[in-house]
Amino acid sequence: MLPKEVSAVLRRLFTTLVLLSGALSQAALSADLTAQETRWLQGIWPVVSHAREALALPLDLVVQPQDAPGHAPLALGFVDGRCKLVLSMRGNPQVQRQLDSIDPALLTATLELMAAHELGHCRRYLDGAWHGTPAGFVAAHAPDNLAPDLRQAWLAMRSTRREEGYGDLVGLAWTRERHPELYARLHAWLVAERSAELIPGSHHDTLDWLALAKDPAALAGRTMFEAAHGAWMRGLKD
């Protein structure tokens, strides 16, 4: 997920970014992109194409041309009613760390899972539901002993955790549909990613939702968003 401050920078720098709104021609790739960016774009393209053509999502691809240390290699921004799938790969050691965590034989399927995760965020933004809760669900109250600024940070963390849980389930729903033979291995990879340096209850602690989705049969639906929704709702508990 793209942090709020990065989303603001995205708006200011929009005219300087490399936009890829059509098919990835070889000429454009060789002219504007690094080999690493090209590989990632090729890996996520089935998800992007499905989002645009089958789901009609307003989705743009953005490659940040400046160094972006500390940013997620692949993230989502939302600007003027459109979702921006953003690659921040130049001068970013996080990219190699991410690659090192992926079995080379699973790279393409894993990149697709990551892109589908971000589309989960896109769907929530477009629905006007970002950080919202479904009818009948009562979110936990912040601890009474927190100062006001910490209370707000705690509530924001819990809201973000819910969104990350939904995104992970969307990614797995895509995997169930497109790479069923790899589901168990990609589920295990995602669990390992979420378990690394885990702070229980923090933004990326989605393990409760991942446990519900260990059996791919838990993610059945007409679209990957519908497939994720049922398991997401079952995991909304404190």
mmCIF file of C-alpha atoms in Angstrom:
data_model
loop_
_atom_site.group_PDB
_atom_site.id
_atom_site.type_symbol
_atom_site.label_atom_id
_atom_site.label_comp_id
_atom_site.label_asym_id
_atom_site.label_seq_id
_atom_site.Cartn_x
_atom_site.Cartn_y
_atom_site.Cartn_z
ATOM 1 C CA MET A 1 0.000 0.000 0.000
ATOM 2 C CA LEU A 2 1.257 3.480 -0.818
ATOM 3 C CA PRO A 3 1.711 5.711 2.286
ATOM 4 C CA LYS A 4 -0.340 8.910 2.335
ATOM 5 C CA GLU A 5 2.701 11.132 2.002
ATOM 6 C CA VAL A 6 3.873 9.252 -1.064
ATOM 7 C CA SER A 7 0.410 9.562 -2.577
ATOM 8 C CA ALA A 8 0.672 13.334 -2.146
ATOM 9 C CA VAL A 9 4.081 13.357 -3.822
ATOM 10 C CA LEU A 10 2.616 11.274 -6.621
ATOM 11 C CA ARG A 11 0.083 14.004 -7.342
ATOM 12 C CA ARG A 12 2.769 16.727 -7.441
ATOM 13 C CA LEU A 13 5.145 14.723 -9.607
ATOM 14 C CA PHE A 14 2.553 13.146 -11.853
ATOM 15 C CA THR A 15 3.724 14.866 -15.031
ATOM 16 C CA THR A 16 7.300 13.653 -14.494
ATOM 17 C CA LEU A 17 6.453 9.983 -14.089
ATOM 18 C CA VAL A 18 6.562 7.345 -16.767
ATOM 19 C CA LEU A 19 2.968 6.344 -17.574
ATOM 20 C CA LEU A 20 2.238 3.031 -19.269
ATOM 21 C CA SER A 21 -1.417 3.119 -20.271
ATOM 22 C CA GLY A 22 -1.388 0.770 -23.261
ATOM 23 C CA ALA A 23 0.307 -2.432 -24.299
ATOM 24 C CA LEU A 24 3.948 -2.774 -23.284
ATOM 25 C CA SER A 25 5.758 -2.295 -26.567
ATOM 26 C CA GLN A 26 9.343 -3.461 -26.760
ATOM 27 C CA ALA A 27 10.441 -0.032 -27.944
ATOM 28 C CA ALA A 28 8.909 1.711 -24.945
ATOM 29 C CA LEU A 29 10.413 -0.803 -22.557
ATOM 30 C CA SER A 30 13.920 -0.466 -23.941
ATOM 31 C CA ALA A 31 13.695 3.331 -24.101
ATOM 32 C CA ASP A 32 12.328 4.147 -20.675
ATOM 33 C CA LEU A 33 12.663 1.254 -18.267
ATOM 34 C CA THR A 34 15.349 -0.721 -16.516
ATOM 35 C CA ALA A 35 15.560 -4.480 -16.975
ATOM 36 C CA GLN A 36 14.227 -4.973 -13.443
ATOM 37 C CA GLU A 37 11.240 -2.694 -14.054
ATOM 38 C CA THR A 38 10.553 -4.482 -17.321
ATOM 39 C CA ARG A 39 10.539 -7.869 -15.576
ATOM 40 C CA TRP A 40 8.136 -6.721 -12.905
ATOM 41 C CA LEU A 41 5.803 -5.092 -15.429
ATOM 42 C CA GLN A 42 5.757 -8.241 -17.512
ATOM 43 C CA GLY A 43 5.014 -10.237 -14.366
ATOM 44 C CA ILE A 44 2.057 -8.133 -13.250
ATOM 45 C CA TRP A 45 0.637 -7.555 -16.727
ATOM 46 C CA PRO A 46 -1.965 -10.391 -16.621
ATOM 47 C CA VAL A 47 -3.489 -8.761 -13.529
ATOM 48 C CA VAL A 48 -3.395 -5.274 -15.033
ATOM 49 C CA SER A 49 -4.963 -6.472 -18.272
ATOM 50 C CA HIS A 50 -7.717 -8.323 -16.403
ATOM 51 C CA ALA A 51 -8.434 -5.276 -14.234
ATOM 52 C CA ARG A 52 -8.804 -3.009 -17.234
ATOM 53 C CA GLU A 53 -10.526 -5.270 -19.715
ATOM 54 C CA ALA A 54 -12.655 -7.622 -17.623
ATOM 55 C CA LEU A 55 -13.318 -5.445 -14.573
ATOM 56 C CA ALA A 56 -13.151 -1.989 -16.212
ATOM 57 C CA LEU A 57 -11.164 -0.524 -13.329
ATOM 58 C CA PRO A 58 -9.694 2.965 -13.912
ATOM 59 C CA LEU A 59 -6.096 1.837 -13.513
ATOM 60 C CA ASP A 60 -2.816 3.459 -14.554
ATOM 61 C CA LEU A 61 0.716 2.133 -14.299
ATOM 62 C CA VAL A 62 3.345 4.507 -12.955
ATOM 63 C CA VAL A 63 7.101 3.960 -12.815
ATOM 64 C CA GLN A 64 8.870 6.426 -10.567
ATOM 65 C CA PRO A 65 12.021 7.622 -12.397
ATOM 66 C CA GLN A 66 13.708 8.987 -9.277
ATOM 67 C CA ASP A 67 15.412 6.986 -6.521
ATOM 68 C CA ALA A 68 12.872 5.735 -3.994
ATOM 69 C CA PRO A 69 14.687 4.114 -1.062
ATOM 70 C CA GLY A 70 12.421 2.759 1.655
ATOM 71 C CA HIS A 71 9.301 2.576 -0.509
ATOM 72 C CA ALA A 72 7.427 -0.610 -1.292
ATOM 73 C CA PRO A 73 8.555 -1.800 -4.741
ATOM 74 C CA LEU A 74 4.917 -2.157 -5.803
ATOM 75 C CA ALA A 75 2.194 -0.060 -4.226
ATOM 76 C CA LEU A 76 -1.077 1.692 -4.913
ATOM 77 C CA GLY A 77 -2.007 5.360 -5.033
ATOM 78 C CA PHE A 78 -5.419 6.906 -5.657
ATOM 79 C CA VAL A 79 -5.539 10.225 -7.510
ATOM 80 C CA ASP A 80 -8.548 11.998 -9.029
ATOM 81 C CA GLY A 81 -10.714 8.890 -9.004
ATOM 82 C CA ARG A 82 -8.114 6.647 -10.631
ATOM 83 C CA CYS A 83 -5.971 3.904 -9.159
ATOM 84 C CA LYS A 84 -2.216 4.234 -9.724
ATOM 85 C CA LEU A 85 -0.191 1.043 -9.563
ATOM 86 C CA VAL A 86 3.237 2.445 -8.697
ATOM 87 C CA LEU A 87 6.656 0.853 -9.127
ATOM 88 C CA SER A 88 9.363 2.445 -6.936
ATOM 89 C CA MET A 89 12.418 0.423 -7.849
ATOM 90 C CA ARG A 90 15.336 2.716 -8.566
ATOM 91 C CA GLY A 91 17.849 3.140 -5.779
ATOM 92 C CA ASN A 92 15.625 0.962 -3.602
ATOM 93 C CA PRO A 93 17.290 -1.959 -1.750
ATOM 94 C CA GLN A 94 13.830 -3.188 -0.757
ATOM 95 C CA VAL A 95 13.427 -4.497 -4.304
ATOM 96 C CA GLN A 96 16.278 -6.989 -3.952
ATOM 97 C CA ARG A 97 15.079 -8.037 -0.498
ATOM 98 C CA GLN A 98 11.679 -8.782 -1.985
ATOM 99 C CA LEU A 99 13.190 -10.767 -4.838
ATOM 100 C CA ASP A 100 15.391 -12.758 -2.449
ATOM 101 C CA SER A 101 12.271 -13.938 -0.617
ATOM 102 C CA ILE A 102 10.737 -15.436 -3.770
ATOM 103 C CA ASP A 103 11.553 -18.827 -5.238
ATOM 104 C CA PRO A 104 12.601 -18.038 -8.858
ATOM 105 C CA ALA A 105 10.206 -20.715 -10.084
ATOM 106 C CA LEU A 106 7.348 -18.809 -8.425
ATOM 107 C CA LEU A 107 8.370 -15.293 -9.443
ATOM 108 C CA THR A 108 5.726 -14.565 -12.067
ATOM 109 C CA ALA A 109 2.880 -16.023 -9.998
ATOM 110 C CA THR A 110 4.099 -14.122 -6.918
ATOM 111 C CA LEU A 111 4.246 -10.822 -8.801
ATOM 112 C CA GLU A 112 0.688 -11.444 -9.943
ATOM 113 C CA LEU A 113 -0.386 -12.088 -6.349
ATOM 114 C CA MET A 114 1.251 -8.833 -5.264
ATOM 115 C CA ALA A 115 -0.482 -6.870 -8.029
ATOM 116 C CA ALA A 116 -3.847 -8.439 -7.215
ATOM 117 C CA HIS A 117 -3.317 -7.445 -3.558
ATOM 118 C CA GLU A 118 -2.982 -3.825 -4.672
ATOM 119 C CA LEU A 119 -6.134 -4.130 -6.772
ATOM 120 C CA GLY A 120 -7.933 -5.051 -3.565
ATOM 121 C CA HIS A 121 -6.959 -1.610 -2.285
ATOM 122 C CA CYS A 122 -8.105 -0.087 -5.580
ATOM 123 C CA ARG A 123 -11.529 -1.708 -5.272
ATOM 124 C CA ARG A 124 -11.949 -0.423 -1.723
ATOM 125 C CA TYR A 125 -11.020 3.127 -2.751
ATOM 126 C CA LEU A 126 -13.395 3.060 -5.701
ATOM 127 C CA ASP A 127 -16.201 1.764 -3.477
ATOM 128 C CA GLY A 128 -15.644 4.632 -1.034
ATOM 129 C CA ALA A 129 -15.015 2.025 1.650
ATOM 130 C CA TRP A 130 -11.330 2.625 2.414
ATOM 131 C CA HIS A 131 -10.753 2.287 6.175
ATOM 132 C CA GLY A 132 -14.485 1.776 6.593
ATOM 133 C CA THR A 133 -16.194 -1.120 8.342
ATOM 134 C CA PRO A 134 -19.159 -3.171 7.123
ATOM 135 C CA ALA A 135 -22.606 -2.699 8.569
ATOM 136 C CA GLY A 136 -22.957 -4.438 11.913
ATOM 137 C CA PHE A 137 -19.237 -4.569 12.636
ATOM 138 C CA VAL A 138 -18.030 -2.563 15.630
ATOM 139 C CA ALA A 139 -14.322 -1.774 15.544
ATOM 140 C CA ALA A 140 -12.330 -2.057 18.741
ATOM 141 C CA HIS A 141 -11.857 1.093 20.809
ATOM 142 C CA ALA A 142 -8.368 2.410 21.379
ATOM 143 C CA PRO A 143 -6.946 1.776 24.866
ATOM 144 C CA ASP A 144 -8.061 4.479 27.301
ATOM 145 C CA ASN A 145 -4.551 5.221 28.556
ATOM 146 C CA LEU A 146 -3.269 6.458 25.172
ATOM 147 C CA ALA A 147 -2.655 10.127 24.497
ATOM 148 C CA PRO A 148 -4.918 11.617 21.781
ATOM 149 C CA ASP A 149 -2.257 11.494 19.048
ATOM 150 C CA LEU A 150 -1.367 7.912 19.916
ATOM 151 C CA ARG A 151 -5.038 6.983 20.005
ATOM 152 C CA GLN A 152 -5.441 8.272 16.447
ATOM 153 C CA ALA A 153 -2.338 6.369 15.345
ATOM 154 C CA TRP A 154 -3.673 3.188 16.970
ATOM 155 C CA LEU A 155 -7.028 3.499 15.191
ATOM 156 C CA ALA A 156 -5.296 4.186 11.861
ATOM 157 C CA MET A 157 -3.118 1.121 12.373
ATOM 158 C CA ARG A 158 -6.157 -1.077 13.001
ATOM 159 C CA SER A 159 -7.911 0.318 9.926
ATOM 160 C CA THR A 160 -4.867 -0.287 7.756
ATOM 161 C CA ARG A 161 -4.565 -3.835 9.099
ATOM 162 C CA ARG A 162 -8.116 -4.566 7.952
ATOM 163 C CA GLU A 163 -7.319 -3.250 4.479
ATOM 164 C CA GLU A 164 -4.116 -5.286 4.275
ATOM 165 C CA GLY A 165 -6.048 -8.395 5.276
ATOM 166 C CA TYR A 166 -8.527 -7.783 2.482
ATOM 167 C CA GLY A 167 -5.709 -7.168 -0.016
ATOM 168 C CA ASP A 168 -3.964 -10.409 0.923
ATOM 169 C CA LEU A 169 -7.175 -12.349 0.407
ATOM 170 C CA VAL A 170 -7.730 -10.760 -3.003
ATOM 171 C CA GLY A 171 -4.195 -11.766 -3.976
ATOM 172 C CA LEU A 172 -4.837 -15.335 -2.878
ATOM 173 C CA ALA A 173 -8.204 -15.391 -4.660
ATOM 174 C CA TRP A 174 -6.401 -14.485 -7.882
ATOM 175 C CA THR A 175 -3.888 -17.262 -7.239
ATOM 176 C CA ARG A 176 -6.674 -19.775 -6.605
ATOM 177 C CA GLU A 177 -8.230 -18.940 -9.957
ATOM 178 C CA ARG A 178 -5.106 -18.546 -12.130
ATOM 179 C CA HIS A 179 -2.473 -20.741 -10.475
ATOM 180 C CA PRO A 180 -4.329 -23.371 -8.420
ATOM 181 C CA GLU A 181 -1.387 -25.789 -8.609
ATOM 182 C CA LEU A 182 0.808 -23.201 -6.852
ATOM 183 C CA TYR A 183 -1.709 -22.083 -4.233
ATOM 184 C CA ALA A 184 -0.217 -23.912 -1.249
ATOM 185 C CA ARG A 185 3.298 -22.674 -1.998
ATOM 186 C CA LEU A 186 2.237 -19.067 -2.531
ATOM 187 C CA HIS A 187 0.070 -19.128 0.585
ATOM 188 C CA ALA A 188 3.101 -20.358 2.551
ATOM 189 C CA TRP A 189 5.248 -17.592 1.031
ATOM 190 C CA LEU A 190 2.730 -14.951 2.054
ATOM 191 C CA VAL A 191 2.492 -16.339 5.588
ATOM 192 C CA ALA A 192 6.298 -16.203 5.840
ATOM 193 C CA GLU A 193 6.326 -12.611 4.600
ATOM 194 C CA ARG A 194 3.712 -11.528 7.126
ATOM 195 C CA SER A 195 5.438 -13.428 9.937
ATOM 196 C CA ALA A 196 8.844 -11.801 9.421
ATOM 197 C CA GLU A 197 9.587 -9.246 12.154
ATOM 198 C CA LEU A 198 5.943 -9.480 13.153
ATOM 199 C CA ILE A 199 4.462 -7.055 15.664
ATOM 200 C CA PRO A 200 1.110 -8.627 16.620
ATOM 201 C CA GLY A 201 -1.830 -6.422 15.708
ATOM 202 C CA SER A 202 0.261 -4.071 13.563
ATOM 203 C CA HIS A 203 -0.477 -2.850 10.047
ATOM 204 C CA HIS A 204 0.681 -5.982 8.222
ATOM 205 C CA ASP A 205 -0.397 -8.584 10.763
ATOM 206 C CA THR A 206 -2.826 -10.379 8.474
ATOM 207 C CA LEU A 207 -2.167 -13.865 9.809
ATOM 208 C CA ASP A 208 -5.721 -14.372 11.092
ATOM 209 C CA TRP A 209 -7.086 -13.881 7.573
ATOM 210 C CA LEU A 210 -4.363 -16.007 6.018
ATOM 211 C CA ALA A 211 -5.234 -18.852 8.382
ATOM 212 C CA LEU A 212 -8.833 -18.726 7.150
ATOM 213 C CA ALA A 213 -7.596 -18.964 3.555
ATOM 214 C CA LYS A 214 -5.230 -21.915 3.961
ATOM 215 C CA ASP A 215 -7.832 -24.023 2.185
ATOM 216 C CA PRO A 216 -8.397 -22.400 -1.237
ATOM 217 C CA ALA A 217 -12.025 -23.489 -1.080
ATOM 218 C CA ALA A 218 -12.522 -20.607 1.368
ATOM 219 C CA LEU A 219 -12.054 -18.199 -1.539
ATOM 220 C CA ALA A 220 -14.859 -18.850 -3.970
ATOM 221 C CA GLY A 221 -16.716 -16.125 -5.805
ATOM 222 C CA ARG A 222 -17.605 -14.614 -9.168
ATOM 223 C CA THR A 223 -14.717 -12.139 -8.975
ATOM 224 C CA MET A 224 -11.561 -12.104 -6.876
ATOM 225 C CA PHE A 225 -13.120 -9.305 -4.816
ATOM 226 C CA GLU A 226 -16.243 -11.315 -4.052
ATOM 227 C CA ALA A 227 -14.114 -14.358 -3.290
ATOM 228 C CA ALA A 228 -12.076 -12.399 -0.750
ATOM 229 C CA HIS A 229 -15.029 -10.696 0.911
ATOM 230 C CA GLY A 230 -16.487 -13.703 2.707
ATOM 231 C CA ALA A 231 -13.196 -14.743 4.321
ATOM 232 C CA TRP A 232 -12.428 -11.107 5.145
ATOM 233 C CA MET A 233 -15.731 -10.724 6.972
ATOM 234 C CA ARG A 234 -15.101 -13.910 8.973
ATOM 235 C CA GLY A 235 -11.771 -12.515 10.094
ATOM 236 C CA LEU A 236 -13.150 -9.189 11.290
ATOM 237 C CA LYS A 237 -12.965 -9.818 14.997
ATOM 238 C CA ASP A 238 -10.949 -8.370 17.858
#
